[in-house]
Tab-separated table of C-alpha atoms in Angstrom:
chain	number	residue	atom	x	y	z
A	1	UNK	CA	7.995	-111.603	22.823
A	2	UNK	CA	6.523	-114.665	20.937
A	3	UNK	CA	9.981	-116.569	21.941
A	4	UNK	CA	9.830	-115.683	25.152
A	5	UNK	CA	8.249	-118.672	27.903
A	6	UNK	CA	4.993	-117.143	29.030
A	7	UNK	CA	5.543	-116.786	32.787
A	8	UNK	CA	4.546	-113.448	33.256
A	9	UNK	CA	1.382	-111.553	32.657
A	10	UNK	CA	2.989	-108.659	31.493
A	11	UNK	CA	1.779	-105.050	30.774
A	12	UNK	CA	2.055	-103.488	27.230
A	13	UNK	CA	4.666	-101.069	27.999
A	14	UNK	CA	8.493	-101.618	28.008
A	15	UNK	CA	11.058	-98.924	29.525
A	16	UNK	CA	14.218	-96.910	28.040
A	17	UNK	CA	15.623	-95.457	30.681
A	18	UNK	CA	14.979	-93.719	33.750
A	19	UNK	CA	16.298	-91.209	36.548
A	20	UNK	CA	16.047	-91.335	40.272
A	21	UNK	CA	12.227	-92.400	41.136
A	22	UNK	CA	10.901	-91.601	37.358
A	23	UNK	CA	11.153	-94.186	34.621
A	24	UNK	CA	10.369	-93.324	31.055
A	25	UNK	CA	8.900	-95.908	28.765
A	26	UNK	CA	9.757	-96.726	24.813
A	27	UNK	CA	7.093	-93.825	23.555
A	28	UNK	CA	8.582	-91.418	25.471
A	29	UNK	CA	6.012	-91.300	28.463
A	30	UNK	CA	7.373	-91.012	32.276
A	31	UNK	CA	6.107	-92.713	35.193
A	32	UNK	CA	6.847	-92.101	38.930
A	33	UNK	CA	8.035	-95.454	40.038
A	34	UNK	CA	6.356	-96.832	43.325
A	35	UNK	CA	7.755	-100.483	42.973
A	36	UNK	CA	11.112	-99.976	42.398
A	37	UNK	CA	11.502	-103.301	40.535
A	38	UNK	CA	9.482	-105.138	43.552
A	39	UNK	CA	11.704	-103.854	46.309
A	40	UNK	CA	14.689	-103.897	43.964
A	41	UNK	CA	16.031	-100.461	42.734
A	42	UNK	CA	16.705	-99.385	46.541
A	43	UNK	CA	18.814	-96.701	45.173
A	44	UNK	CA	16.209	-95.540	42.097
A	45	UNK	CA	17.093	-95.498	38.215
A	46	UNK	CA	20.674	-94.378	37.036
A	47	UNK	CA	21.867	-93.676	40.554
A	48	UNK	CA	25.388	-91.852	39.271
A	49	UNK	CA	27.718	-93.212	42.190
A	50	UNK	CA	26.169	-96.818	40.931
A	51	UNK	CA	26.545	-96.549	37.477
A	52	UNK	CA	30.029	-95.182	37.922
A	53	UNK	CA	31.301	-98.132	40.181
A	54	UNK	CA	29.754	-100.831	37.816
A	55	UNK	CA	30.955	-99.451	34.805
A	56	UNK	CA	34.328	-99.575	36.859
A	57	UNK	CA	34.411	-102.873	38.191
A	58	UNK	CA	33.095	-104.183	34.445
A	59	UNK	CA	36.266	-102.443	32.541
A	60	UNK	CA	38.561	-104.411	35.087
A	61	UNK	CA	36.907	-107.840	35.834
A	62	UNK	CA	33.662	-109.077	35.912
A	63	UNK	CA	33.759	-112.698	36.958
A	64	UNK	CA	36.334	-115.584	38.446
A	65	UNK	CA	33.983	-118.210	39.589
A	66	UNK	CA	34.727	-119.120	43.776
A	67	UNK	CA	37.452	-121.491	42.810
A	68	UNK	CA	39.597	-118.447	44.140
A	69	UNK	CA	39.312	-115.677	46.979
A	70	UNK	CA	37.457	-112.671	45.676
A	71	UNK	CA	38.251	-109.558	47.130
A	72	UNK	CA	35.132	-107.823	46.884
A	73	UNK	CA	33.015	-110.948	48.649
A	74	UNK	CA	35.264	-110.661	51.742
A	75	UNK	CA	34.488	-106.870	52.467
A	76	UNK	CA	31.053	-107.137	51.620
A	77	UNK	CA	30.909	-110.363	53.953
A	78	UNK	CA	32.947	-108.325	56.831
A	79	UNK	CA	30.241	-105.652	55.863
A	80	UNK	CA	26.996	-107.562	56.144
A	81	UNK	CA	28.216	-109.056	59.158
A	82	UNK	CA	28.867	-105.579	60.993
A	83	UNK	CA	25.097	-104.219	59.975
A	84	UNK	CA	23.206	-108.141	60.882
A	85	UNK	CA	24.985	-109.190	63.698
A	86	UNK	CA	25.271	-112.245	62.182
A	87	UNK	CA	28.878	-114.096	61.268
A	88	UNK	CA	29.523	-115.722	58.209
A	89	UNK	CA	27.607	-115.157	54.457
A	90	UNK	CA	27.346	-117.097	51.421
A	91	UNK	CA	26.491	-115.233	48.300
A	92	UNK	CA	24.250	-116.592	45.629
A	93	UNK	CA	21.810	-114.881	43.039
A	94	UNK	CA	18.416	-114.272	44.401
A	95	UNK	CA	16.439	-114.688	46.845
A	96	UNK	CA	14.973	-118.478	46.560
A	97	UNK	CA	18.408	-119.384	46.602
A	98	UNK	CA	19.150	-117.612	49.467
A	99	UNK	CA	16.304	-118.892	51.289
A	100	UNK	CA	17.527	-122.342	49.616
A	101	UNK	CA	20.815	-122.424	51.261
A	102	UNK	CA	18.704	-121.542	54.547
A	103	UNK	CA	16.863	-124.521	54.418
A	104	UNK	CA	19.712	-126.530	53.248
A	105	UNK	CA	21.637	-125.366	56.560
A	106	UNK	CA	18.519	-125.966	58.644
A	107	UNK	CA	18.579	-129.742	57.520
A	108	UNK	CA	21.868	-129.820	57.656
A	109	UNK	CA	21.926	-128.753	61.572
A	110	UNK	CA	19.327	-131.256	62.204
A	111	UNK	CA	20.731	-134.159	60.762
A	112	UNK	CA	23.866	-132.986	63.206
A	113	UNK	CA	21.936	-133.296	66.232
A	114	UNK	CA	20.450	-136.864	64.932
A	115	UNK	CA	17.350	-136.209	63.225
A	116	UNK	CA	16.799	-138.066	60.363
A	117	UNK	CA	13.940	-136.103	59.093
A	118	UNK	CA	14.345	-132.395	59.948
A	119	UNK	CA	10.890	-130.684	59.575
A	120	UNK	CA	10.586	-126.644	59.423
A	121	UNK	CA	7.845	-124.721	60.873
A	122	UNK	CA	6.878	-121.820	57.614
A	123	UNK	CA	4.174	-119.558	58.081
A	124	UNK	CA	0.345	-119.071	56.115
A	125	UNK	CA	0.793	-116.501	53.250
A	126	UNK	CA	4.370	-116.470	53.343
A	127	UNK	CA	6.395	-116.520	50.145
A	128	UNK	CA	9.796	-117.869	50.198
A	129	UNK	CA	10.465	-118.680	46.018
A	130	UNK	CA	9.748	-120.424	43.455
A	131	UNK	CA	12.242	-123.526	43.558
A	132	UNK	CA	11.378	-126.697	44.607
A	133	UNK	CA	12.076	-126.267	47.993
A	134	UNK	CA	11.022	-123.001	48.211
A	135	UNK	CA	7.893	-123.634	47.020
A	136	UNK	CA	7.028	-125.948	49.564
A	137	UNK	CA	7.702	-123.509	52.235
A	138	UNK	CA	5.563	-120.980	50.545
A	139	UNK	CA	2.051	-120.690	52.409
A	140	UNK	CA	0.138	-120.189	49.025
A	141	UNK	CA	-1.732	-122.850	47.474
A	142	UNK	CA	-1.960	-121.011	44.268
A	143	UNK	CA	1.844	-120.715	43.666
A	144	UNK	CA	1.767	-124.241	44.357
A	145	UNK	CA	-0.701	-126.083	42.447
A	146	UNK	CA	0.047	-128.026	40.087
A	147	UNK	CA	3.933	-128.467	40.826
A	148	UNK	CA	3.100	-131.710	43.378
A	149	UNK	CA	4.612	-133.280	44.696
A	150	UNK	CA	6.037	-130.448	46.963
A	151	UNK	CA	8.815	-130.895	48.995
A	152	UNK	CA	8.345	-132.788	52.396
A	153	UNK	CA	9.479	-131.467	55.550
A	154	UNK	CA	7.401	-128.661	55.808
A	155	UNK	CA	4.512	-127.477	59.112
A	156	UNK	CA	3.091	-124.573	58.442
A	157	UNK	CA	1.291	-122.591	60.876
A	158	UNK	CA	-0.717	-119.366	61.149
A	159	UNK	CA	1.035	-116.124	60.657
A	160	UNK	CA	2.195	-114.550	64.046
A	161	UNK	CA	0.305	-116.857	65.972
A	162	UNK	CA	3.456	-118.216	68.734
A	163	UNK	CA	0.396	-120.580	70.655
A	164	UNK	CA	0.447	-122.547	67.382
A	165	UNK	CA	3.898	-122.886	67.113
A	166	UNK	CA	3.875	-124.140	70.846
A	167	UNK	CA	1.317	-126.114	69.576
A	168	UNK	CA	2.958	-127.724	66.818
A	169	UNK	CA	6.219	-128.125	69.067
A	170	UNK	CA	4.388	-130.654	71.795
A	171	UNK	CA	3.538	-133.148	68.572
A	172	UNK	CA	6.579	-132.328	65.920
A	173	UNK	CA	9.685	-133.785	67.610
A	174	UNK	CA	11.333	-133.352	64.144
A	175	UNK	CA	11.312	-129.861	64.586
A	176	UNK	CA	14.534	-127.802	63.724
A	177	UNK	CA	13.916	-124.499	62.830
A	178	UNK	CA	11.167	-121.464	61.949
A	179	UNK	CA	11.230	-119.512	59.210
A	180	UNK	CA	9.530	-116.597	58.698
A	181	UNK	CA	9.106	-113.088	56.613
A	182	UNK	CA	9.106	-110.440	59.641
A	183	UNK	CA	6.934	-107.900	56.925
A	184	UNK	CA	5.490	-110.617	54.593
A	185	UNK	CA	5.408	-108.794	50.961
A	186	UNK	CA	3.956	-110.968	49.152
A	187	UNK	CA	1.078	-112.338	51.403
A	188	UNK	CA	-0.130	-108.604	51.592
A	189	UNK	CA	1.897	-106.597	53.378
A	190	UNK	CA	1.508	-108.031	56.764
A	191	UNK	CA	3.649	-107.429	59.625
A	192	UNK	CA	4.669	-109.801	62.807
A	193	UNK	CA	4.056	-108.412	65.910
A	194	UNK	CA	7.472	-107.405	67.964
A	195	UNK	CA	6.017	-109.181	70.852
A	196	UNK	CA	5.727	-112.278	68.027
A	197	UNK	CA	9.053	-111.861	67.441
A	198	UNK	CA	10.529	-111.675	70.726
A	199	UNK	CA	8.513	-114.604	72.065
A	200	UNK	CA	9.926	-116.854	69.164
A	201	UNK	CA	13.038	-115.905	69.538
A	202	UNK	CA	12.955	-117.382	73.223
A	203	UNK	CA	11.512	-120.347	72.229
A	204	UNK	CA	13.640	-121.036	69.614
A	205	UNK	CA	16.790	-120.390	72.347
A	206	UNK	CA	14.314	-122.639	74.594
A	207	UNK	CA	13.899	-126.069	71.691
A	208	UNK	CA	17.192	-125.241	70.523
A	209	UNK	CA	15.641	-124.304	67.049
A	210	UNK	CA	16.882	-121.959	64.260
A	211	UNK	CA	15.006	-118.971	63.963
A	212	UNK	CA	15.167	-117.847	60.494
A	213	UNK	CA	14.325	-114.559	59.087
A	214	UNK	CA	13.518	-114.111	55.340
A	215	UNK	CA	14.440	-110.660	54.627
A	216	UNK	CA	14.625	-110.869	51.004
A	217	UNK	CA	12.118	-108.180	50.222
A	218	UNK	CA	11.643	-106.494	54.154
A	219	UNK	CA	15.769	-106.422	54.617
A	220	UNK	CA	18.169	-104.093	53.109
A	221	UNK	CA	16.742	-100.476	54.928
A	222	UNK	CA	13.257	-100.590	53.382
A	223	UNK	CA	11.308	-100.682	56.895
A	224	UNK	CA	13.978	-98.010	58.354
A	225	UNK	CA	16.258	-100.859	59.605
A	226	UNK	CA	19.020	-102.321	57.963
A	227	UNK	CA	16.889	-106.095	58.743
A	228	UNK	CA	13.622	-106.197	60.005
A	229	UNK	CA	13.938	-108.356	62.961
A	230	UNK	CA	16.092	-105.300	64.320
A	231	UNK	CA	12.827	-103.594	65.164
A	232	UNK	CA	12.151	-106.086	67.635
A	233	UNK	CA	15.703	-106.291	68.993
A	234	UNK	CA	16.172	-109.880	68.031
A	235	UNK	CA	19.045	-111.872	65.891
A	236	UNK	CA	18.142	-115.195	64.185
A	237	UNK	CA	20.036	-117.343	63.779
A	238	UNK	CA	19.776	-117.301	59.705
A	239	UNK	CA	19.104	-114.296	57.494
A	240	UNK	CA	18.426	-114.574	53.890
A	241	UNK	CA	18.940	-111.111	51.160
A	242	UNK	CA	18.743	-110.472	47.991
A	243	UNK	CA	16.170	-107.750	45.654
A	244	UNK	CA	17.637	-104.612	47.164
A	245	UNK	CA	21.241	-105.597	48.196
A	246	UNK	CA	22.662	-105.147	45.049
A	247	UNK	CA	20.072	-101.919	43.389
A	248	UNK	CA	19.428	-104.111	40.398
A	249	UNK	CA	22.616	-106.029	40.078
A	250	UNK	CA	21.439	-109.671	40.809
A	251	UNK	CA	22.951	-111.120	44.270
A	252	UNK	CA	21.414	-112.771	47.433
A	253	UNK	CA	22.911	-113.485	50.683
A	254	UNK	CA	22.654	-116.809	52.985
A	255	UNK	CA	23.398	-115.344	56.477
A	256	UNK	CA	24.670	-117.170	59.490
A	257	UNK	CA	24.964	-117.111	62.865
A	258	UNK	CA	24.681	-118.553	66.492
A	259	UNK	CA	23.769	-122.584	66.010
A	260	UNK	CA	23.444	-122.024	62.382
A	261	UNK	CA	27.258	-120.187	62.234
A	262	UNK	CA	30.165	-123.138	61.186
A	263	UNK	CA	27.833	-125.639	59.717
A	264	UNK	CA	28.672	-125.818	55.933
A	265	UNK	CA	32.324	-126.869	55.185
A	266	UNK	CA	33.957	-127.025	51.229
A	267	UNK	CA	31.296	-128.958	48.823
A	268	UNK	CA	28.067	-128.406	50.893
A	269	UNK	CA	27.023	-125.733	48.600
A	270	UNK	CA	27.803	-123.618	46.272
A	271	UNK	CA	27.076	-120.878	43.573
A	272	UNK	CA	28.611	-120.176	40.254
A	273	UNK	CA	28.118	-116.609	40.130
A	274	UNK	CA	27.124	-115.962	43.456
A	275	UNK	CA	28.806	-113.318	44.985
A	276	UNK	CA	31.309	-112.129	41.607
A	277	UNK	CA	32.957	-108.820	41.613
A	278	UNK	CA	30.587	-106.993	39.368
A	279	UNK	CA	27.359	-108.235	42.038
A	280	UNK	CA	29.668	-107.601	45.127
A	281	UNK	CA	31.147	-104.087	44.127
A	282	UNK	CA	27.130	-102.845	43.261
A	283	UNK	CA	26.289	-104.128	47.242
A	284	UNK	CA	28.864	-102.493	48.376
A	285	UNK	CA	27.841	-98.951	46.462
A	286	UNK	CA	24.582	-99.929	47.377
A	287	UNK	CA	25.459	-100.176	51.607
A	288	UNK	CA	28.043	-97.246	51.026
A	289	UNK	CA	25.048	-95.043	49.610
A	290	UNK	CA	22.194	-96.040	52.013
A	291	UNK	CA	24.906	-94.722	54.593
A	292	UNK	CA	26.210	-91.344	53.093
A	293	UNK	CA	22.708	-90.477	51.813
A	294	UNK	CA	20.994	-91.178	55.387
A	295	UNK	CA	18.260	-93.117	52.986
A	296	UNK	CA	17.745	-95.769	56.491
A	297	UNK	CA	16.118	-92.772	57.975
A	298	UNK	CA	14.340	-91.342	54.665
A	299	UNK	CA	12.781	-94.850	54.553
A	300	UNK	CA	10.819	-94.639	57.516
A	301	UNK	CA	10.312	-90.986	57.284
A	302	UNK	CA	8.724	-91.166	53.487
A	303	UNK	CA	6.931	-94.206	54.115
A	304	UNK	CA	5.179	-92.591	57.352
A	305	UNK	CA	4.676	-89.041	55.109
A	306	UNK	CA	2.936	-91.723	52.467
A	307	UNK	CA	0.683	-94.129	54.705
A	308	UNK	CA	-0.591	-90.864	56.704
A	309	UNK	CA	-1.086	-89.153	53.478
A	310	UNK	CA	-2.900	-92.063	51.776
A	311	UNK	CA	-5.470	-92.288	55.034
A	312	UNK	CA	-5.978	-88.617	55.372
A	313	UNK	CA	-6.911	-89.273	51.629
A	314	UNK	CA	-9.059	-91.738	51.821
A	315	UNK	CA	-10.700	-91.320	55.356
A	316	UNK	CA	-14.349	-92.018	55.379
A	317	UNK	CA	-14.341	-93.784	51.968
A	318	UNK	CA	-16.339	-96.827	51.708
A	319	UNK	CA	-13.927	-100.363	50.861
A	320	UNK	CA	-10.776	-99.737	52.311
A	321	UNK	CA	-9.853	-102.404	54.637
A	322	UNK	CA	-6.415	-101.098	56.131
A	323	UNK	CA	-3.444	-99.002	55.940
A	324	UNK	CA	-0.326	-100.762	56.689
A	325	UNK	CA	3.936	-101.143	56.350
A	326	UNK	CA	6.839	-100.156	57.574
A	327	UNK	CA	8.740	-97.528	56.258
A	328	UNK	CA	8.869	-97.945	52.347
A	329	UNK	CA	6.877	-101.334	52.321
A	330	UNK	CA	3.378	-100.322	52.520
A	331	UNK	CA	-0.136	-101.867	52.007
A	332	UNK	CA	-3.562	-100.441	50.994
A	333	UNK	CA	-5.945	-103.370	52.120
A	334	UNK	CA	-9.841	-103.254	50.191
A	335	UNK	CA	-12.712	-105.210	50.136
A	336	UNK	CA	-12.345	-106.869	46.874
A	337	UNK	CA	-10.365	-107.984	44.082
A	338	UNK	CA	-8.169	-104.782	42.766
A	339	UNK	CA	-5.546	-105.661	39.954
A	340	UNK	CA	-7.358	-103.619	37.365
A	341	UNK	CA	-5.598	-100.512	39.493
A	342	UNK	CA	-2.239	-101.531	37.981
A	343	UNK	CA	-3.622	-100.550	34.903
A	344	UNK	CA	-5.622	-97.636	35.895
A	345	UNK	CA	-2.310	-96.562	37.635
A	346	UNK	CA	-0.377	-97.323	34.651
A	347	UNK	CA	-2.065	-95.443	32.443
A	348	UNK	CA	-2.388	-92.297	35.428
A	349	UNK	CA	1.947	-92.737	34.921
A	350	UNK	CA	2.075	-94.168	38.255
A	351	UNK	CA	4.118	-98.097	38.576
A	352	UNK	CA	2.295	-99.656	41.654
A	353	UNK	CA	1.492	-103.643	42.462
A	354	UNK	CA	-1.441	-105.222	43.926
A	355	UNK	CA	-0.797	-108.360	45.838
A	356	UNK	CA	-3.046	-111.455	47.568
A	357	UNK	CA	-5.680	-109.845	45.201
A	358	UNK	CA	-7.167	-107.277	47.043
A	359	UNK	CA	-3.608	-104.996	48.462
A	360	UNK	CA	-2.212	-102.185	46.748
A	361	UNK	CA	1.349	-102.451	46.949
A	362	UNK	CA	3.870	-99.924	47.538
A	363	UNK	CA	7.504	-100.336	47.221
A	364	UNK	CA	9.456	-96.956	46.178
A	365	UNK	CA	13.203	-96.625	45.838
A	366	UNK	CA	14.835	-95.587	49.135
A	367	UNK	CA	15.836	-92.362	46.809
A	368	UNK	CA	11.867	-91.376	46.909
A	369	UNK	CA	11.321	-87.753	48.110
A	370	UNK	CA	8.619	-85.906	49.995
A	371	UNK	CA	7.930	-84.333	47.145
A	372	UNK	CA	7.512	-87.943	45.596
A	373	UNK	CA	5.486	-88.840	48.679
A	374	UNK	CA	3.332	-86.469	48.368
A	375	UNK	CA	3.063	-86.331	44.845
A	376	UNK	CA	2.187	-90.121	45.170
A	377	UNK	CA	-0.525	-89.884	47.460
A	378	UNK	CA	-2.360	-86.978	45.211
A	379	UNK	CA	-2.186	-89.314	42.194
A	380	UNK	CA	-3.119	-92.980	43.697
A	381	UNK	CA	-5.930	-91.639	46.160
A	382	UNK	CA	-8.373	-90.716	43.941
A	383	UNK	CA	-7.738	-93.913	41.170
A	384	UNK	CA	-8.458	-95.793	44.508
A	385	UNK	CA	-11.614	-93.777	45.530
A	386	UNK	CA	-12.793	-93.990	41.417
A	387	UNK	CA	-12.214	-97.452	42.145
A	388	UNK	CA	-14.333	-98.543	44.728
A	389	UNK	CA	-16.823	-95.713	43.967
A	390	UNK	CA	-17.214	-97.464	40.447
């Protein structure tokens, strides 16, 4: 560890190996996994179809860099496409560069229409990455600090709040596009209103903006969907992927459509890796197993079996703040500062987050059970309750 950059405030316990929703550390302890990697492991540890189809794909080819067609990139595109709605996908490796290549294309489309400085409405506790440009869009001053200057080309706005994007459009005429998170993970689990969504959809259509959705953590099934924004019955015009799309395997996804589809031509962008045969042939698994397994409706099934089991649990007790998600992306709001319950949890074999200090976080794999659920719920409650009883 003592080479290692210290970016991380890590735990003291590193994993071997692990099976569906349990992961077993280097002493030989298990752990039922709630965070699936942050949203990542959609189909849990050692998923047998998974491992199979990698282990495939490795012992024929790996990489060929996008200097040629791959095979694998064009069904997954034809794929993606199908499930969003949306027409045309560039594959990177995560999700800031996803949500890079959004803003790139945003910029792109205004300098198009003949706006020399394209400006994008972001939203208050949103987290988009941790590049440059990313950063900037990122509503948290914390992440930020330090790393000035930021970006330019950035509004941000309250969360869910469509009178202050009105606002903002009657004294921006650089305006070009909004980009939001429609279940913000990082901010603290907080979830746009359908009616939100709807609403700035139309006024998008209306200023001939691009709506962009940043599904990176909310996309890919979790909230019982295949995208969030589906809840609403919306399409942006941009969608951006990447944690659970490839179970582990790194790969994000730039999506286009509407005003945003055609833009980018040969040398606008590009990836190295993006989108290889090993990333592309794990999505793919990923999708097919989602679809055989049912695990879009398991998602919202588990996660309401969790958040009603979690406030039968903790009815009455003094401190807790809210209940909240969507399907396996859920939030346990208190009154105060709560990241000593990672390590409570930790050492009760339970992997959980806490995010914007004072929200338990909950991400399972989509393979979590009801038995898991429940299990789950009879383990964290009472850590919580010692918690704020303490």
């Amino acid at each position: 560890m003592s080479h290692v950059m210290n970016t991380y405030a890590r735990l003291p316990v590193a994993f071997s190996h692990g099976k569906g929703s349990r992961i077993v550390d280097t002493e030989g302890r298990e752990y039922l996994d709630a965070l699936s990697g942050i949203a990542v492991n959609t189909l849990g540890h050692a998923h047998s179809r998974l491992v199979e189809a990698i282990a495939a794909q490795a012992g024929s080819l790996l990489h060929t860099s996008n200097l040629y067609r791959v095979t694998g990139q064009e069904v997954l595109a034809d794929k993606l496409a199908a499930l969003s709605g949306l027409q045309e996908i560039f594959f990177c490796n995560s999700g800031c560069e996803a949500n890079e290549a959004a803003i790139k294309l945003a910029r792109y489309y205004g300098h198009k229409k003949g706006i020399e400085t394209p400006t994008i409405i972001v939203m208050e506790k949103a987290f988009h990455g941790r590049t440059m440009a990313t950063l900037s869009a990122t509503g948290n001053r914390k992440a930020q600090a330090g790393f000035e200057p930021l970006v330019a080309g950035f509004v941000r706005v309250p969360y869910d709040d469509i009178e202050a994007i009105r606002s903002v459009a009657e004294h921006h005429a650089n305006i070009v596009a909004v980009m939001l998170e429609i279940v913000q993970g990082e901010g603290g689990i907080n979830l746009a209103s359908e009616q939100f969504q709807r609403e700035l959809r139309a006024l998008c259509d209306e200023r001939e903006w691009l709506m962009i959705c940043d599904e990176v953590q909310c996309g890919m099934a979790r909230t019982g969907t295949w995208f969030g924004y589906q809840h609403a019955g919306i399409l942006p015009d941009i969608a951006t992927l990447a944690k659970g799309l490839g179970s582990g395997v790194p790969i994000g996804a730039c999506l286009a459509g509407g005003r945003a589809a055609g833009l980018f031509g040969p040398g606008n962008h590009g990836s190295t890796f993006g989108g290889n045969p090993l990333a592309c042939t794990a999505a793919l698994t990923t999708i097919d197993t989602i679809e055989r397994d049912g695990l879009m409706a398991a998602a919202e099934r588990v996660g309401a079996r969790i958040r009603s089991g979690i406030a039968a649990a903790l009815v009455g007790v003094a401190g807790i703040v809210d209940i909240r998600g969507q399907g396996l992306m859920i939030g346990i709001e208190l009154d105060r500062p709560c990241s000593e319950l990672i390590t409570k949890a930790l050492a009760a074999g339970l992997l959980i987050n806490v995010t914007a200090d004072k929200v338990v976080r909950l991400l399972p794999p989509l393979v979590f059970t009801e038995s898991e659920a429940d299990e789950l719920v009879q383990r964290l409650a009472p850590l919580i309750k010692e918690f704020l009883g303490g």
